[in-house]
mmCIF file of C-alpha atoms and ligand atoms in Angstrom:
data_model
loop_
_atom_site.group_PDB
_atom_site.id
_atom_site.type_symbol
_atom_site.label_atom_id
_atom_site.label_comp_id
_atom_site.label_asym_id
_atom_site.label_seq_id
_atom_site.Cartn_x
_atom_site.Cartn_y
_atom_site.Cartn_z
ATOM 1 C CA UNK A 1 -12.861 34.521 0.556
ATOM 2 C CA UNK A 2 -9.067 34.778 0.250
ATOM 3 C CA UNK A 3 -6.616 31.878 0.151
ATOM 4 C CA UNK A 4 -5.564 32.591 3.729
ATOM 5 C CA UNK A 5 -9.159 32.774 4.967
ATOM 6 C CA UNK A 6 -10.004 29.547 3.176
ATOM 7 C CA UNK A 7 -7.048 27.788 4.780
ATOM 8 C CA UNK A 8 -7.809 29.102 8.262
ATOM 9 C CA UNK A 9 -11.510 28.271 8.166
ATOM 10 C CA UNK A 10 -11.035 24.778 6.798
ATOM 11 C CA UNK A 11 -8.170 24.038 9.202
ATOM 12 C CA UNK A 12 -10.461 24.818 12.157
ATOM 13 C CA UNK A 13 -13.218 22.692 10.646
ATOM 14 C CA UNK A 14 -10.972 19.659 10.031
ATOM 15 C CA UNK A 15 -9.398 19.982 13.486
ATOM 16 C CA UNK A 16 -12.877 19.817 15.034
ATOM 17 C CA UNK A 17 -13.589 16.696 13.001
ATOM 18 C CA UNK A 18 -10.500 15.016 14.468
ATOM 19 C CA UNK A 19 -8.482 14.962 11.228
ATOM 20 C CA UNK A 20 -4.687 14.677 11.686
ATOM 21 C CA UNK A 21 -2.531 17.569 10.360
ATOM 22 C CA UNK A 22 -5.589 19.696 9.516
ATOM 23 C CA UNK A 23 -3.629 22.651 8.157
ATOM 24 C CA UNK A 24 -1.559 20.529 5.797
ATOM 25 C CA UNK A 25 -4.690 18.705 4.640
ATOM 26 C CA UNK A 26 -6.474 22.011 3.945
ATOM 27 C CA UNK A 27 -3.529 23.347 2.014
ATOM 28 C CA UNK A 28 -3.205 20.194 -0.081
ATOM 29 C CA UNK A 29 -6.897 20.256 -0.967
ATOM 30 C CA UNK A 30 -6.849 23.954 -1.783
ATOM 31 C CA UNK A 31 -3.743 23.507 -3.925
ATOM 32 C CA UNK A 32 -5.610 20.707 -5.740
ATOM 33 C CA UNK A 33 -8.641 22.936 -6.411
ATOM 34 C CA UNK A 34 -6.495 25.843 -7.575
ATOM 35 C CA UNK A 35 -4.218 23.504 -9.561
ATOM 36 C CA UNK A 36 -1.145 25.049 -8.033
ATOM 37 C CA UNK A 37 1.789 23.660 -5.991
ATOM 38 C CA UNK A 38 1.021 23.828 -2.268
ATOM 39 C CA UNK A 39 3.946 26.088 -1.435
ATOM 40 C CA UNK A 40 2.759 28.615 -3.992
ATOM 41 C CA UNK A 41 -0.297 29.252 -1.809
ATOM 42 C CA UNK A 42 2.048 31.088 0.546
ATOM 43 C CA UNK A 43 2.837 33.657 -2.122
ATOM 44 C CA UNK A 44 -0.841 34.126 -2.851
ATOM 45 C CA UNK A 45 -2.484 34.515 0.567
ATOM 46 C CA UNK A 46 -4.557 37.501 -0.554
ATOM 47 C CA UNK A 47 -5.762 35.917 -3.812
ATOM 48 C CA UNK A 48 -9.549 35.635 -3.937
ATOM 49 C CA UNK A 49 -11.240 32.338 -4.737
ATOM 50 C CA UNK A 50 -13.965 32.670 -7.352
ATOM 51 C CA UNK A 51 -17.352 31.165 -6.635
ATOM 52 C CA UNK A 52 -16.678 27.900 -8.401
ATOM 53 C CA UNK A 53 -13.327 27.385 -6.655
ATOM 54 C CA UNK A 54 -14.827 28.191 -3.259
ATOM 55 C CA UNK A 55 -17.671 25.752 -3.952
ATOM 56 C CA UNK A 56 -15.427 22.847 -4.938
ATOM 57 C CA UNK A 57 -13.066 23.521 -2.048
ATOM 58 C CA UNK A 58 -15.964 23.461 0.418
ATOM 59 C CA UNK A 59 -17.129 20.157 -1.082
ATOM 60 C CA UNK A 60 -13.678 18.535 -0.712
ATOM 61 C CA UNK A 61 -13.235 19.817 2.836
ATOM 62 C CA UNK A 62 -16.624 18.375 3.711
ATOM 63 C CA UNK A 63 -15.535 14.980 2.385
ATOM 64 C CA UNK A 64 -12.260 15.135 4.317
ATOM 65 C CA UNK A 65 -14.248 16.146 7.419
ATOM 66 C CA UNK A 66 -16.194 12.889 6.971
ATOM 67 C CA UNK A 67 -12.774 11.269 7.277
ATOM 68 C CA UNK A 68 -12.522 10.209 3.648
ATOM 69 C CA UNK A 69 -8.770 9.755 3.065
ATOM 70 C CA UNK A 70 -6.974 12.518 1.201
ATOM 71 C CA UNK A 71 -5.723 9.936 -1.307
ATOM 72 C CA UNK A 72 -9.309 8.966 -2.218
ATOM 73 C CA UNK A 73 -10.330 12.590 -2.655
ATOM 74 C CA UNK A 74 -7.324 13.389 -4.815
ATOM 75 C CA UNK A 75 -7.730 10.011 -6.568
ATOM 76 C CA UNK A 76 -4.082 9.068 -6.354
ATOM 77 C CA UNK A 77 -1.013 8.888 -4.148
ATOM 78 C CA UNK A 78 2.695 8.391 -4.543
ATOM 79 C CA UNK A 79 4.445 5.075 -3.841
ATOM 80 C CA UNK A 80 8.225 4.897 -4.277
ATOM 81 C CA UNK A 81 7.845 8.071 -6.343
ATOM 82 C CA UNK A 82 5.333 6.437 -8.716
ATOM 83 C CA UNK A 83 1.798 7.753 -9.072
ATOM 84 C CA UNK A 84 -0.772 5.171 -7.936
ATOM 85 C CA UNK A 85 -4.490 5.609 -8.540
ATOM 86 C CA UNK A 86 -6.656 4.351 -5.689
ATOM 87 C CA UNK A 87 -10.311 3.793 -4.890
ATOM 88 C CA UNK A 88 -12.199 2.017 -2.128
ATOM 89 C CA UNK A 89 -11.516 -1.442 -3.620
ATOM 90 C CA UNK A 90 -7.873 -1.263 -2.563
ATOM 91 C CA UNK A 91 -5.793 -0.440 0.484
ATOM 92 C CA UNK A 92 -4.258 3.023 0.214
ATOM 93 C CA UNK A 93 -0.499 2.391 -0.142
ATOM 94 C CA UNK A 94 1.362 3.231 3.076
ATOM 95 C CA UNK A 95 4.877 4.683 3.275
ATOM 96 C CA UNK A 96 6.167 1.717 5.329
ATOM 97 C CA UNK A 97 5.304 -0.641 2.466
ATOM 98 C CA UNK A 98 7.914 1.186 0.380
ATOM 99 C CA UNK A 99 10.555 -0.485 2.575
ATOM 100 C CA UNK A 100 9.163 -3.894 1.616
ATOM 101 C CA UNK A 101 9.148 -3.035 -2.093
ATOM 102 C CA UNK A 102 12.716 -1.712 -1.932
ATOM 103 C CA UNK A 103 13.963 -4.908 -0.283
ATOM 104 C CA UNK A 104 12.191 -6.784 -3.084
ATOM 105 C CA UNK A 105 13.773 -4.965 -6.012
ATOM 106 C CA UNK A 106 17.210 -5.134 -4.364
ATOM 107 C CA UNK A 107 16.889 -8.922 -4.345
ATOM 108 C CA UNK A 108 15.650 -9.060 -7.952
ATOM 109 C CA UNK A 109 18.560 -6.856 -9.010
ATOM 110 C CA UNK A 110 21.072 -9.097 -7.242
ATOM 111 C CA UNK A 111 20.528 -12.164 -9.414
ATOM 112 C CA UNK A 112 23.564 -11.459 -11.575
ATOM 113 C CA UNK A 113 21.671 -9.895 -14.456
ATOM 114 C CA UNK A 114 19.342 -12.861 -14.856
ATOM 115 C CA UNK A 115 15.759 -11.511 -15.076
ATOM 116 C CA UNK A 116 14.087 -12.369 -11.774
ATOM 117 C CA UNK A 117 10.502 -13.432 -11.284
ATOM 118 C CA UNK A 118 8.203 -12.457 -8.470
ATOM 119 C CA UNK A 119 4.750 -13.054 -7.087
ATOM 120 C CA UNK A 120 2.959 -10.203 -5.332
ATOM 121 C CA UNK A 121 0.424 -11.962 -3.127
ATOM 122 C CA UNK A 122 -2.592 -9.698 -2.414
ATOM 123 C CA UNK A 123 -1.533 -6.999 -4.852
ATOM 124 C CA UNK A 124 -4.390 -4.549 -4.142
ATOM 125 C CA UNK A 125 -3.616 -1.303 -5.999
ATOM 126 C CA UNK A 126 -0.619 -3.071 -7.577
ATOM 127 C CA UNK A 127 1.781 -0.648 -5.880
ATOM 128 C CA UNK A 128 4.386 -3.281 -4.932
ATOM 129 C CA UNK A 129 4.253 -5.073 -8.283
ATOM 130 C CA UNK A 130 4.544 -1.763 -10.107
ATOM 131 C CA UNK A 131 7.550 -0.642 -8.048
ATOM 132 C CA UNK A 132 9.268 -4.014 -8.625
ATOM 133 C CA UNK A 133 8.748 -3.827 -12.389
ATOM 134 C CA UNK A 134 9.923 -0.224 -12.415
ATOM 135 C CA UNK A 135 13.030 -0.590 -10.250
ATOM 136 C CA UNK A 136 14.085 -4.114 -11.292
ATOM 137 C CA UNK A 137 14.337 -3.450 -14.975
ATOM 138 C CA UNK A 138 14.103 -7.024 -16.286
ATOM 139 C CA UNK A 139 11.911 -8.593 -13.659
ATOM 140 C CA UNK A 140 8.767 -10.421 -14.660
ATOM 141 C CA UNK A 141 5.905 -10.529 -12.174
ATOM 142 C CA UNK A 142 2.620 -12.125 -11.250
ATOM 143 C CA UNK A 143 0.105 -10.048 -9.287
ATOM 144 C CA UNK A 144 -2.440 -12.101 -7.380
ATOM 145 C CA UNK A 145 -5.561 -10.927 -5.595
ATOM 146 C CA UNK A 146 -8.851 -12.526 -4.709
ATOM 147 C CA UNK A 147 -10.743 -9.327 -5.562
ATOM 148 C CA UNK A 148 -11.567 -8.643 -9.219
ATOM 149 C CA UNK A 149 -12.101 -4.983 -8.395
ATOM 150 C CA UNK A 150 -8.616 -4.718 -6.890
ATOM 151 C CA UNK A 151 -7.107 -6.427 -9.947
ATOM 152 C CA UNK A 152 -8.861 -3.881 -12.176
ATOM 153 C CA UNK A 153 -7.197 -1.073 -10.233
ATOM 154 C CA UNK A 154 -3.810 -2.843 -10.314
ATOM 155 C CA UNK A 155 -4.085 -3.360 -14.073
ATOM 156 C CA UNK A 156 -5.003 0.293 -14.551
ATOM 157 C CA UNK A 157 -1.927 1.375 -12.586
ATOM 158 C CA UNK A 158 0.454 -0.920 -14.450
ATOM 159 C CA UNK A 159 -0.936 0.126 -17.822
ATOM 160 C CA UNK A 160 -0.636 3.787 -16.914
ATOM 161 C CA UNK A 161 3.075 3.212 -16.316
ATOM 162 C CA UNK A 162 3.388 1.126 -19.486
ATOM 163 C CA UNK A 163 4.647 -1.945 -17.680
ATOM 164 C CA UNK A 164 1.744 -4.282 -18.451
ATOM 165 C CA UNK A 165 3.925 -6.503 -20.666
ATOM 166 C CA UNK A 166 5.951 -7.482 -17.568
ATOM 167 C CA UNK A 167 3.073 -8.449 -15.287
ATOM 168 C CA UNK A 168 0.424 -11.187 -15.298
ATOM 169 C CA UNK A 169 -2.729 -10.947 -13.217
ATOM 170 C CA UNK A 170 -4.250 -13.870 -11.344
ATOM 171 C CA UNK A 171 -7.614 -13.799 -9.606
ATOM 172 C CA UNK A 172 -7.276 -16.366 -6.848
ATOM 173 C CA UNK A 173 -8.384 -17.169 -3.358
ATOM 174 C CA UNK A 174 -5.077 -18.116 -1.675
ATOM 175 C CA UNK A 175 -3.092 -20.129 -4.271
ATOM 176 C CA UNK A 176 -6.051 -21.948 -5.847
ATOM 177 C CA UNK A 177 -5.794 -20.460 -9.353
ATOM 178 C CA UNK A 178 -2.035 -20.047 -9.546
ATOM 179 C CA UNK A 179 -0.357 -22.321 -12.097
ATOM 180 C CA UNK A 180 1.298 -24.985 -9.879
ATOM 181 C CA UNK A 181 4.283 -25.112 -12.235
ATOM 182 C CA UNK A 182 5.296 -21.502 -11.535
ATOM 183 C CA UNK A 183 8.451 -20.862 -9.442
ATOM 184 C CA UNK A 184 9.466 -17.407 -8.245
ATOM 185 C CA UNK A 185 12.704 -15.828 -7.081
ATOM 186 C CA UNK A 186 10.692 -13.620 -4.800
ATOM 187 C CA UNK A 187 7.327 -13.980 -3.139
ATOM 188 C CA UNK A 188 6.325 -10.707 -1.580
ATOM 189 C CA UNK A 189 3.234 -9.703 0.351
ATOM 190 C CA UNK A 190 1.648 -7.056 2.482
ATOM 191 C CA UNK A 191 -1.178 -9.325 3.619
ATOM 192 C CA UNK A 192 -4.136 -8.329 5.809
ATOM 193 C CA UNK A 193 -2.712 -8.399 9.338
ATOM 194 C CA UNK A 194 -5.078 -6.588 11.682
ATOM 195 C CA UNK A 195 -6.631 -8.913 14.324
ATOM 196 C CA UNK A 196 -10.395 -9.052 13.551
ATOM 197 C CA UNK A 197 -11.358 -7.689 16.946
ATOM 198 C CA UNK A 198 -9.220 -4.557 16.390
ATOM 199 C CA UNK A 199 -10.965 -3.533 13.149
ATOM 200 C CA UNK A 200 -13.666 -1.454 14.894
ATOM 201 C CA UNK A 201 -11.047 0.678 16.672
ATOM 202 C CA UNK A 202 -9.015 1.628 13.567
ATOM 203 C CA UNK A 203 -9.055 5.295 12.641
ATOM 204 C CA UNK A 204 -12.084 6.309 10.562
ATOM 205 C CA UNK A 205 -10.093 6.821 7.361
ATOM 206 C CA UNK A 206 -8.991 3.180 7.465
ATOM 207 C CA UNK A 207 -12.119 1.598 8.971
ATOM 208 C CA UNK A 208 -14.593 3.282 6.639
ATOM 209 C CA UNK A 209 -12.641 3.509 3.401
ATOM 210 C CA UNK A 210 -10.050 0.705 3.128
ATOM 211 C CA UNK A 211 -11.636 -2.626 2.131
ATOM 212 C CA UNK A 212 -11.986 -4.813 5.277
ATOM 213 C CA UNK A 213 -10.758 -7.819 3.295
ATOM 214 C CA UNK A 214 -7.389 -6.042 2.890
ATOM 215 C CA UNK A 215 -7.088 -5.516 6.651
ATOM 216 C CA UNK A 216 -8.615 -8.496 8.454
ATOM 217 C CA UNK A 217 -5.951 -11.050 9.319
ATOM 218 C CA UNK A 218 -8.224 -13.339 11.364
ATOM 219 C CA UNK A 219 -8.520 -13.780 15.142
ATOM 220 C CA UNK A 220 -4.856 -12.998 15.938
ATOM 221 C CA UNK A 221 -4.030 -11.194 12.665
ATOM 222 C CA UNK A 222 -1.647 -13.987 11.658
ATOM 223 C CA UNK A 223 -3.804 -16.153 9.368
ATOM 224 C CA UNK A 224 -2.000 -15.119 6.201
ATOM 225 C CA UNK A 225 1.472 -15.755 7.615
ATOM 226 C CA UNK A 226 0.471 -19.323 8.442
ATOM 227 C CA UNK A 227 -0.946 -19.743 4.947
ATOM 228 C CA UNK A 228 2.103 -18.251 3.234
ATOM 229 C CA UNK A 229 4.646 -20.123 5.369
ATOM 230 C CA UNK A 230 2.947 -23.398 4.455
ATOM 231 C CA UNK A 231 2.018 -22.794 0.792
ATOM 232 C CA UNK A 232 4.814 -20.669 -0.596
ATOM 233 C CA UNK A 233 7.649 -23.254 -0.544
ATOM 234 C CA UNK A 234 6.216 -25.161 -3.513
ATOM 235 C CA UNK A 235 6.318 -21.946 -5.589
ATOM 236 C CA UNK A 236 9.796 -20.797 -4.609
ATOM 237 C CA UNK A 237 12.746 -21.097 -6.999
ATOM 238 C CA UNK A 238 16.092 -22.281 -5.599
ATOM 239 C CA UNK A 239 17.591 -19.450 -3.538
ATOM 240 C CA UNK A 240 14.261 -17.616 -3.529
ATOM 241 C CA UNK A 241 13.103 -15.285 -0.778
ATOM 242 C CA UNK A 242 9.859 -14.599 1.010
ATOM 243 C CA UNK A 243 9.350 -10.958 2.031
ATOM 244 C CA UNK A 244 6.502 -9.881 4.243
ATOM 245 C CA UNK A 245 5.119 -6.806 5.909
ATOM 246 C CA UNK A 246 3.551 -7.395 9.320
ATOM 247 C CA UNK A 247 1.768 -5.477 12.069
ATOM 248 C CA UNK A 248 2.732 -4.044 15.432
ATOM 249 C CA UNK A 249 4.103 -6.663 17.830
ATOM 250 C CA UNK A 250 3.798 -9.499 15.305
ATOM 251 C CA UNK A 251 7.595 -9.856 15.124
ATOM 252 C CA UNK A 252 7.193 -11.964 18.262
ATOM 253 C CA UNK A 253 5.214 -14.627 16.408
ATOM 254 C CA UNK A 254 6.251 -14.557 12.775
ATOM 255 C CA UNK A 255 9.726 -16.124 13.091
ATOM 256 C CA UNK A 256 8.193 -19.108 14.938
ATOM 257 C CA UNK A 257 5.487 -19.565 12.307
ATOM 258 C CA UNK A 258 8.074 -19.441 9.537
ATOM 259 C CA UNK A 259 10.538 -21.747 11.301
ATOM 260 C CA UNK A 260 7.891 -24.388 11.857
ATOM 261 C CA UNK A 261 7.541 -24.573 8.055
ATOM 262 C CA UNK A 262 11.275 -24.812 7.309
ATOM 263 C CA UNK A 263 12.090 -21.117 6.878
ATOM 264 C CA UNK A 264 14.856 -19.006 8.395
ATOM 265 C CA UNK A 265 14.124 -15.358 9.143
ATOM 266 C CA UNK A 266 17.161 -13.588 7.685
ATOM 267 C CA UNK A 267 16.375 -9.976 8.310
ATOM 268 C CA UNK A 268 13.830 -7.745 10.048
ATOM 269 C CA UNK A 269 13.596 -4.080 9.059
ATOM 270 C CA UNK A 270 12.122 -1.303 11.167
ATOM 271 C CA UNK A 271 9.695 1.249 9.772
ATOM 272 C CA UNK A 272 9.970 5.046 10.077
ATOM 273 C CA UNK A 273 8.669 4.833 13.652
ATOM 274 C CA UNK A 274 11.421 2.299 14.503
ATOM 275 C CA UNK A 275 8.925 -0.550 14.750
ATOM 276 C CA UNK A 276 9.744 -3.954 13.226
ATOM 277 C CA UNK A 277 7.667 -4.026 10.034
ATOM 278 C CA UNK A 278 9.276 -6.087 7.252
ATOM 279 C CA UNK A 279 10.717 -9.599 7.341
ATOM 280 C CA UNK A 280 12.904 -11.401 4.818
ATOM 281 C CA UNK A 281 13.024 -15.218 4.954
ATOM 282 C CA UNK A 282 14.750 -17.993 3.037
ATOM 283 C CA UNK A 283 14.445 -21.772 3.113
ATOM 284 C CA UNK A 284 16.499 -23.573 5.753
ATOM 285 C CA UNK A 285 19.092 -25.760 4.026
ATOM 286 C CA UNK A 286 17.660 -29.113 3.101
ATOM 287 C CA UNK A 287 14.144 -27.654 3.050
ATOM 288 C CA UNK A 288 14.119 -26.556 -0.600
ATOM 289 C CA UNK A 289 11.260 -28.145 -2.512
ATOM 290 C CA UNK A 290 12.424 -27.910 -6.098
HETATM 291 N N1 LIG B 301 -0.801 -0.914 7.555
HETATM 292 C C1 LIG B 301 -2.236 -0.995 7.531
HETATM 293 C C2 LIG B 301 -2.807 -0.282 8.734
HETATM 294 O O1 LIG B 301 -2.163 -0.168 9.731
HETATM 295 C C3 LIG B 301 -2.704 -2.429 7.557
HETATM 296 C C4 LIG B 301 -2.401 -3.075 6.288
HETATM 297 C C5 LIG B 301 -2.495 -4.546 6.359
HETATM 298 O O2 LIG B 301 -3.291 -5.130 7.091
HETATM 299 N N2 LIG B 301 -1.674 -5.131 5.589
HETATM 300 O O3 LIG B 301 -3.911 0.196 8.670
#
């Protein structure tokens, strides 16, 4: 089997299985097996795969055909240009979450050189916390998750990038185990925000392979925004910000939830599909708690 034949056959197979961008997916998996950059495949269309390569490629295509996410098969993905290892204990980092992280490090870098502190609530793979430590050179962070397995993955990612000395890990359901004395310049979260009843209709890659606890935001998807709006003020330093990712259409409800707890929504950013996706909030004057 040549490179071109392998690509064509697997593209047809993945298309039949309902996988998005089947040709790109085939090429990425083949490039992985052959340990070559994807674009180099185009110079090598007539190259023959040996038996072992053909065997492993078939295996990976079969997994992708079962709708296992590419990132799980490859074992890692890129977030803000940083390599993040993932498994099925954590949500696969999404490109739109990069916008949230970028807003976060811009704030931490705007504190006049003073090292900022942040809390990443529901850290999962640790992608946001890692990006903040990387791009806000002096920031010090706390990464909180209720899942021990997720925290293991987050710790692995931070250690791989040699930033572990800047981050503390807290296993906690909501804020239960967080030191009540801690105050942060930034509290940032991509919480679970899918309404429970919508979980069964998510695409297979998400429904079968992302942990449901990282997706399920309760009956209307807004449980975590209510929790954060109410609980975060006691952990916010003076002038601190709350930054949140949210789901489709939730921009209608989130400002009201925040305002009822003394917040002002300062900014809403659209994602790459021009949908409101990230909100930045601060305390209304007179509502600071510290
Ligand atoms: N963005 C994810 C999705 O659409 C959901 C992540 C979340 O709930 N925070 O599948």
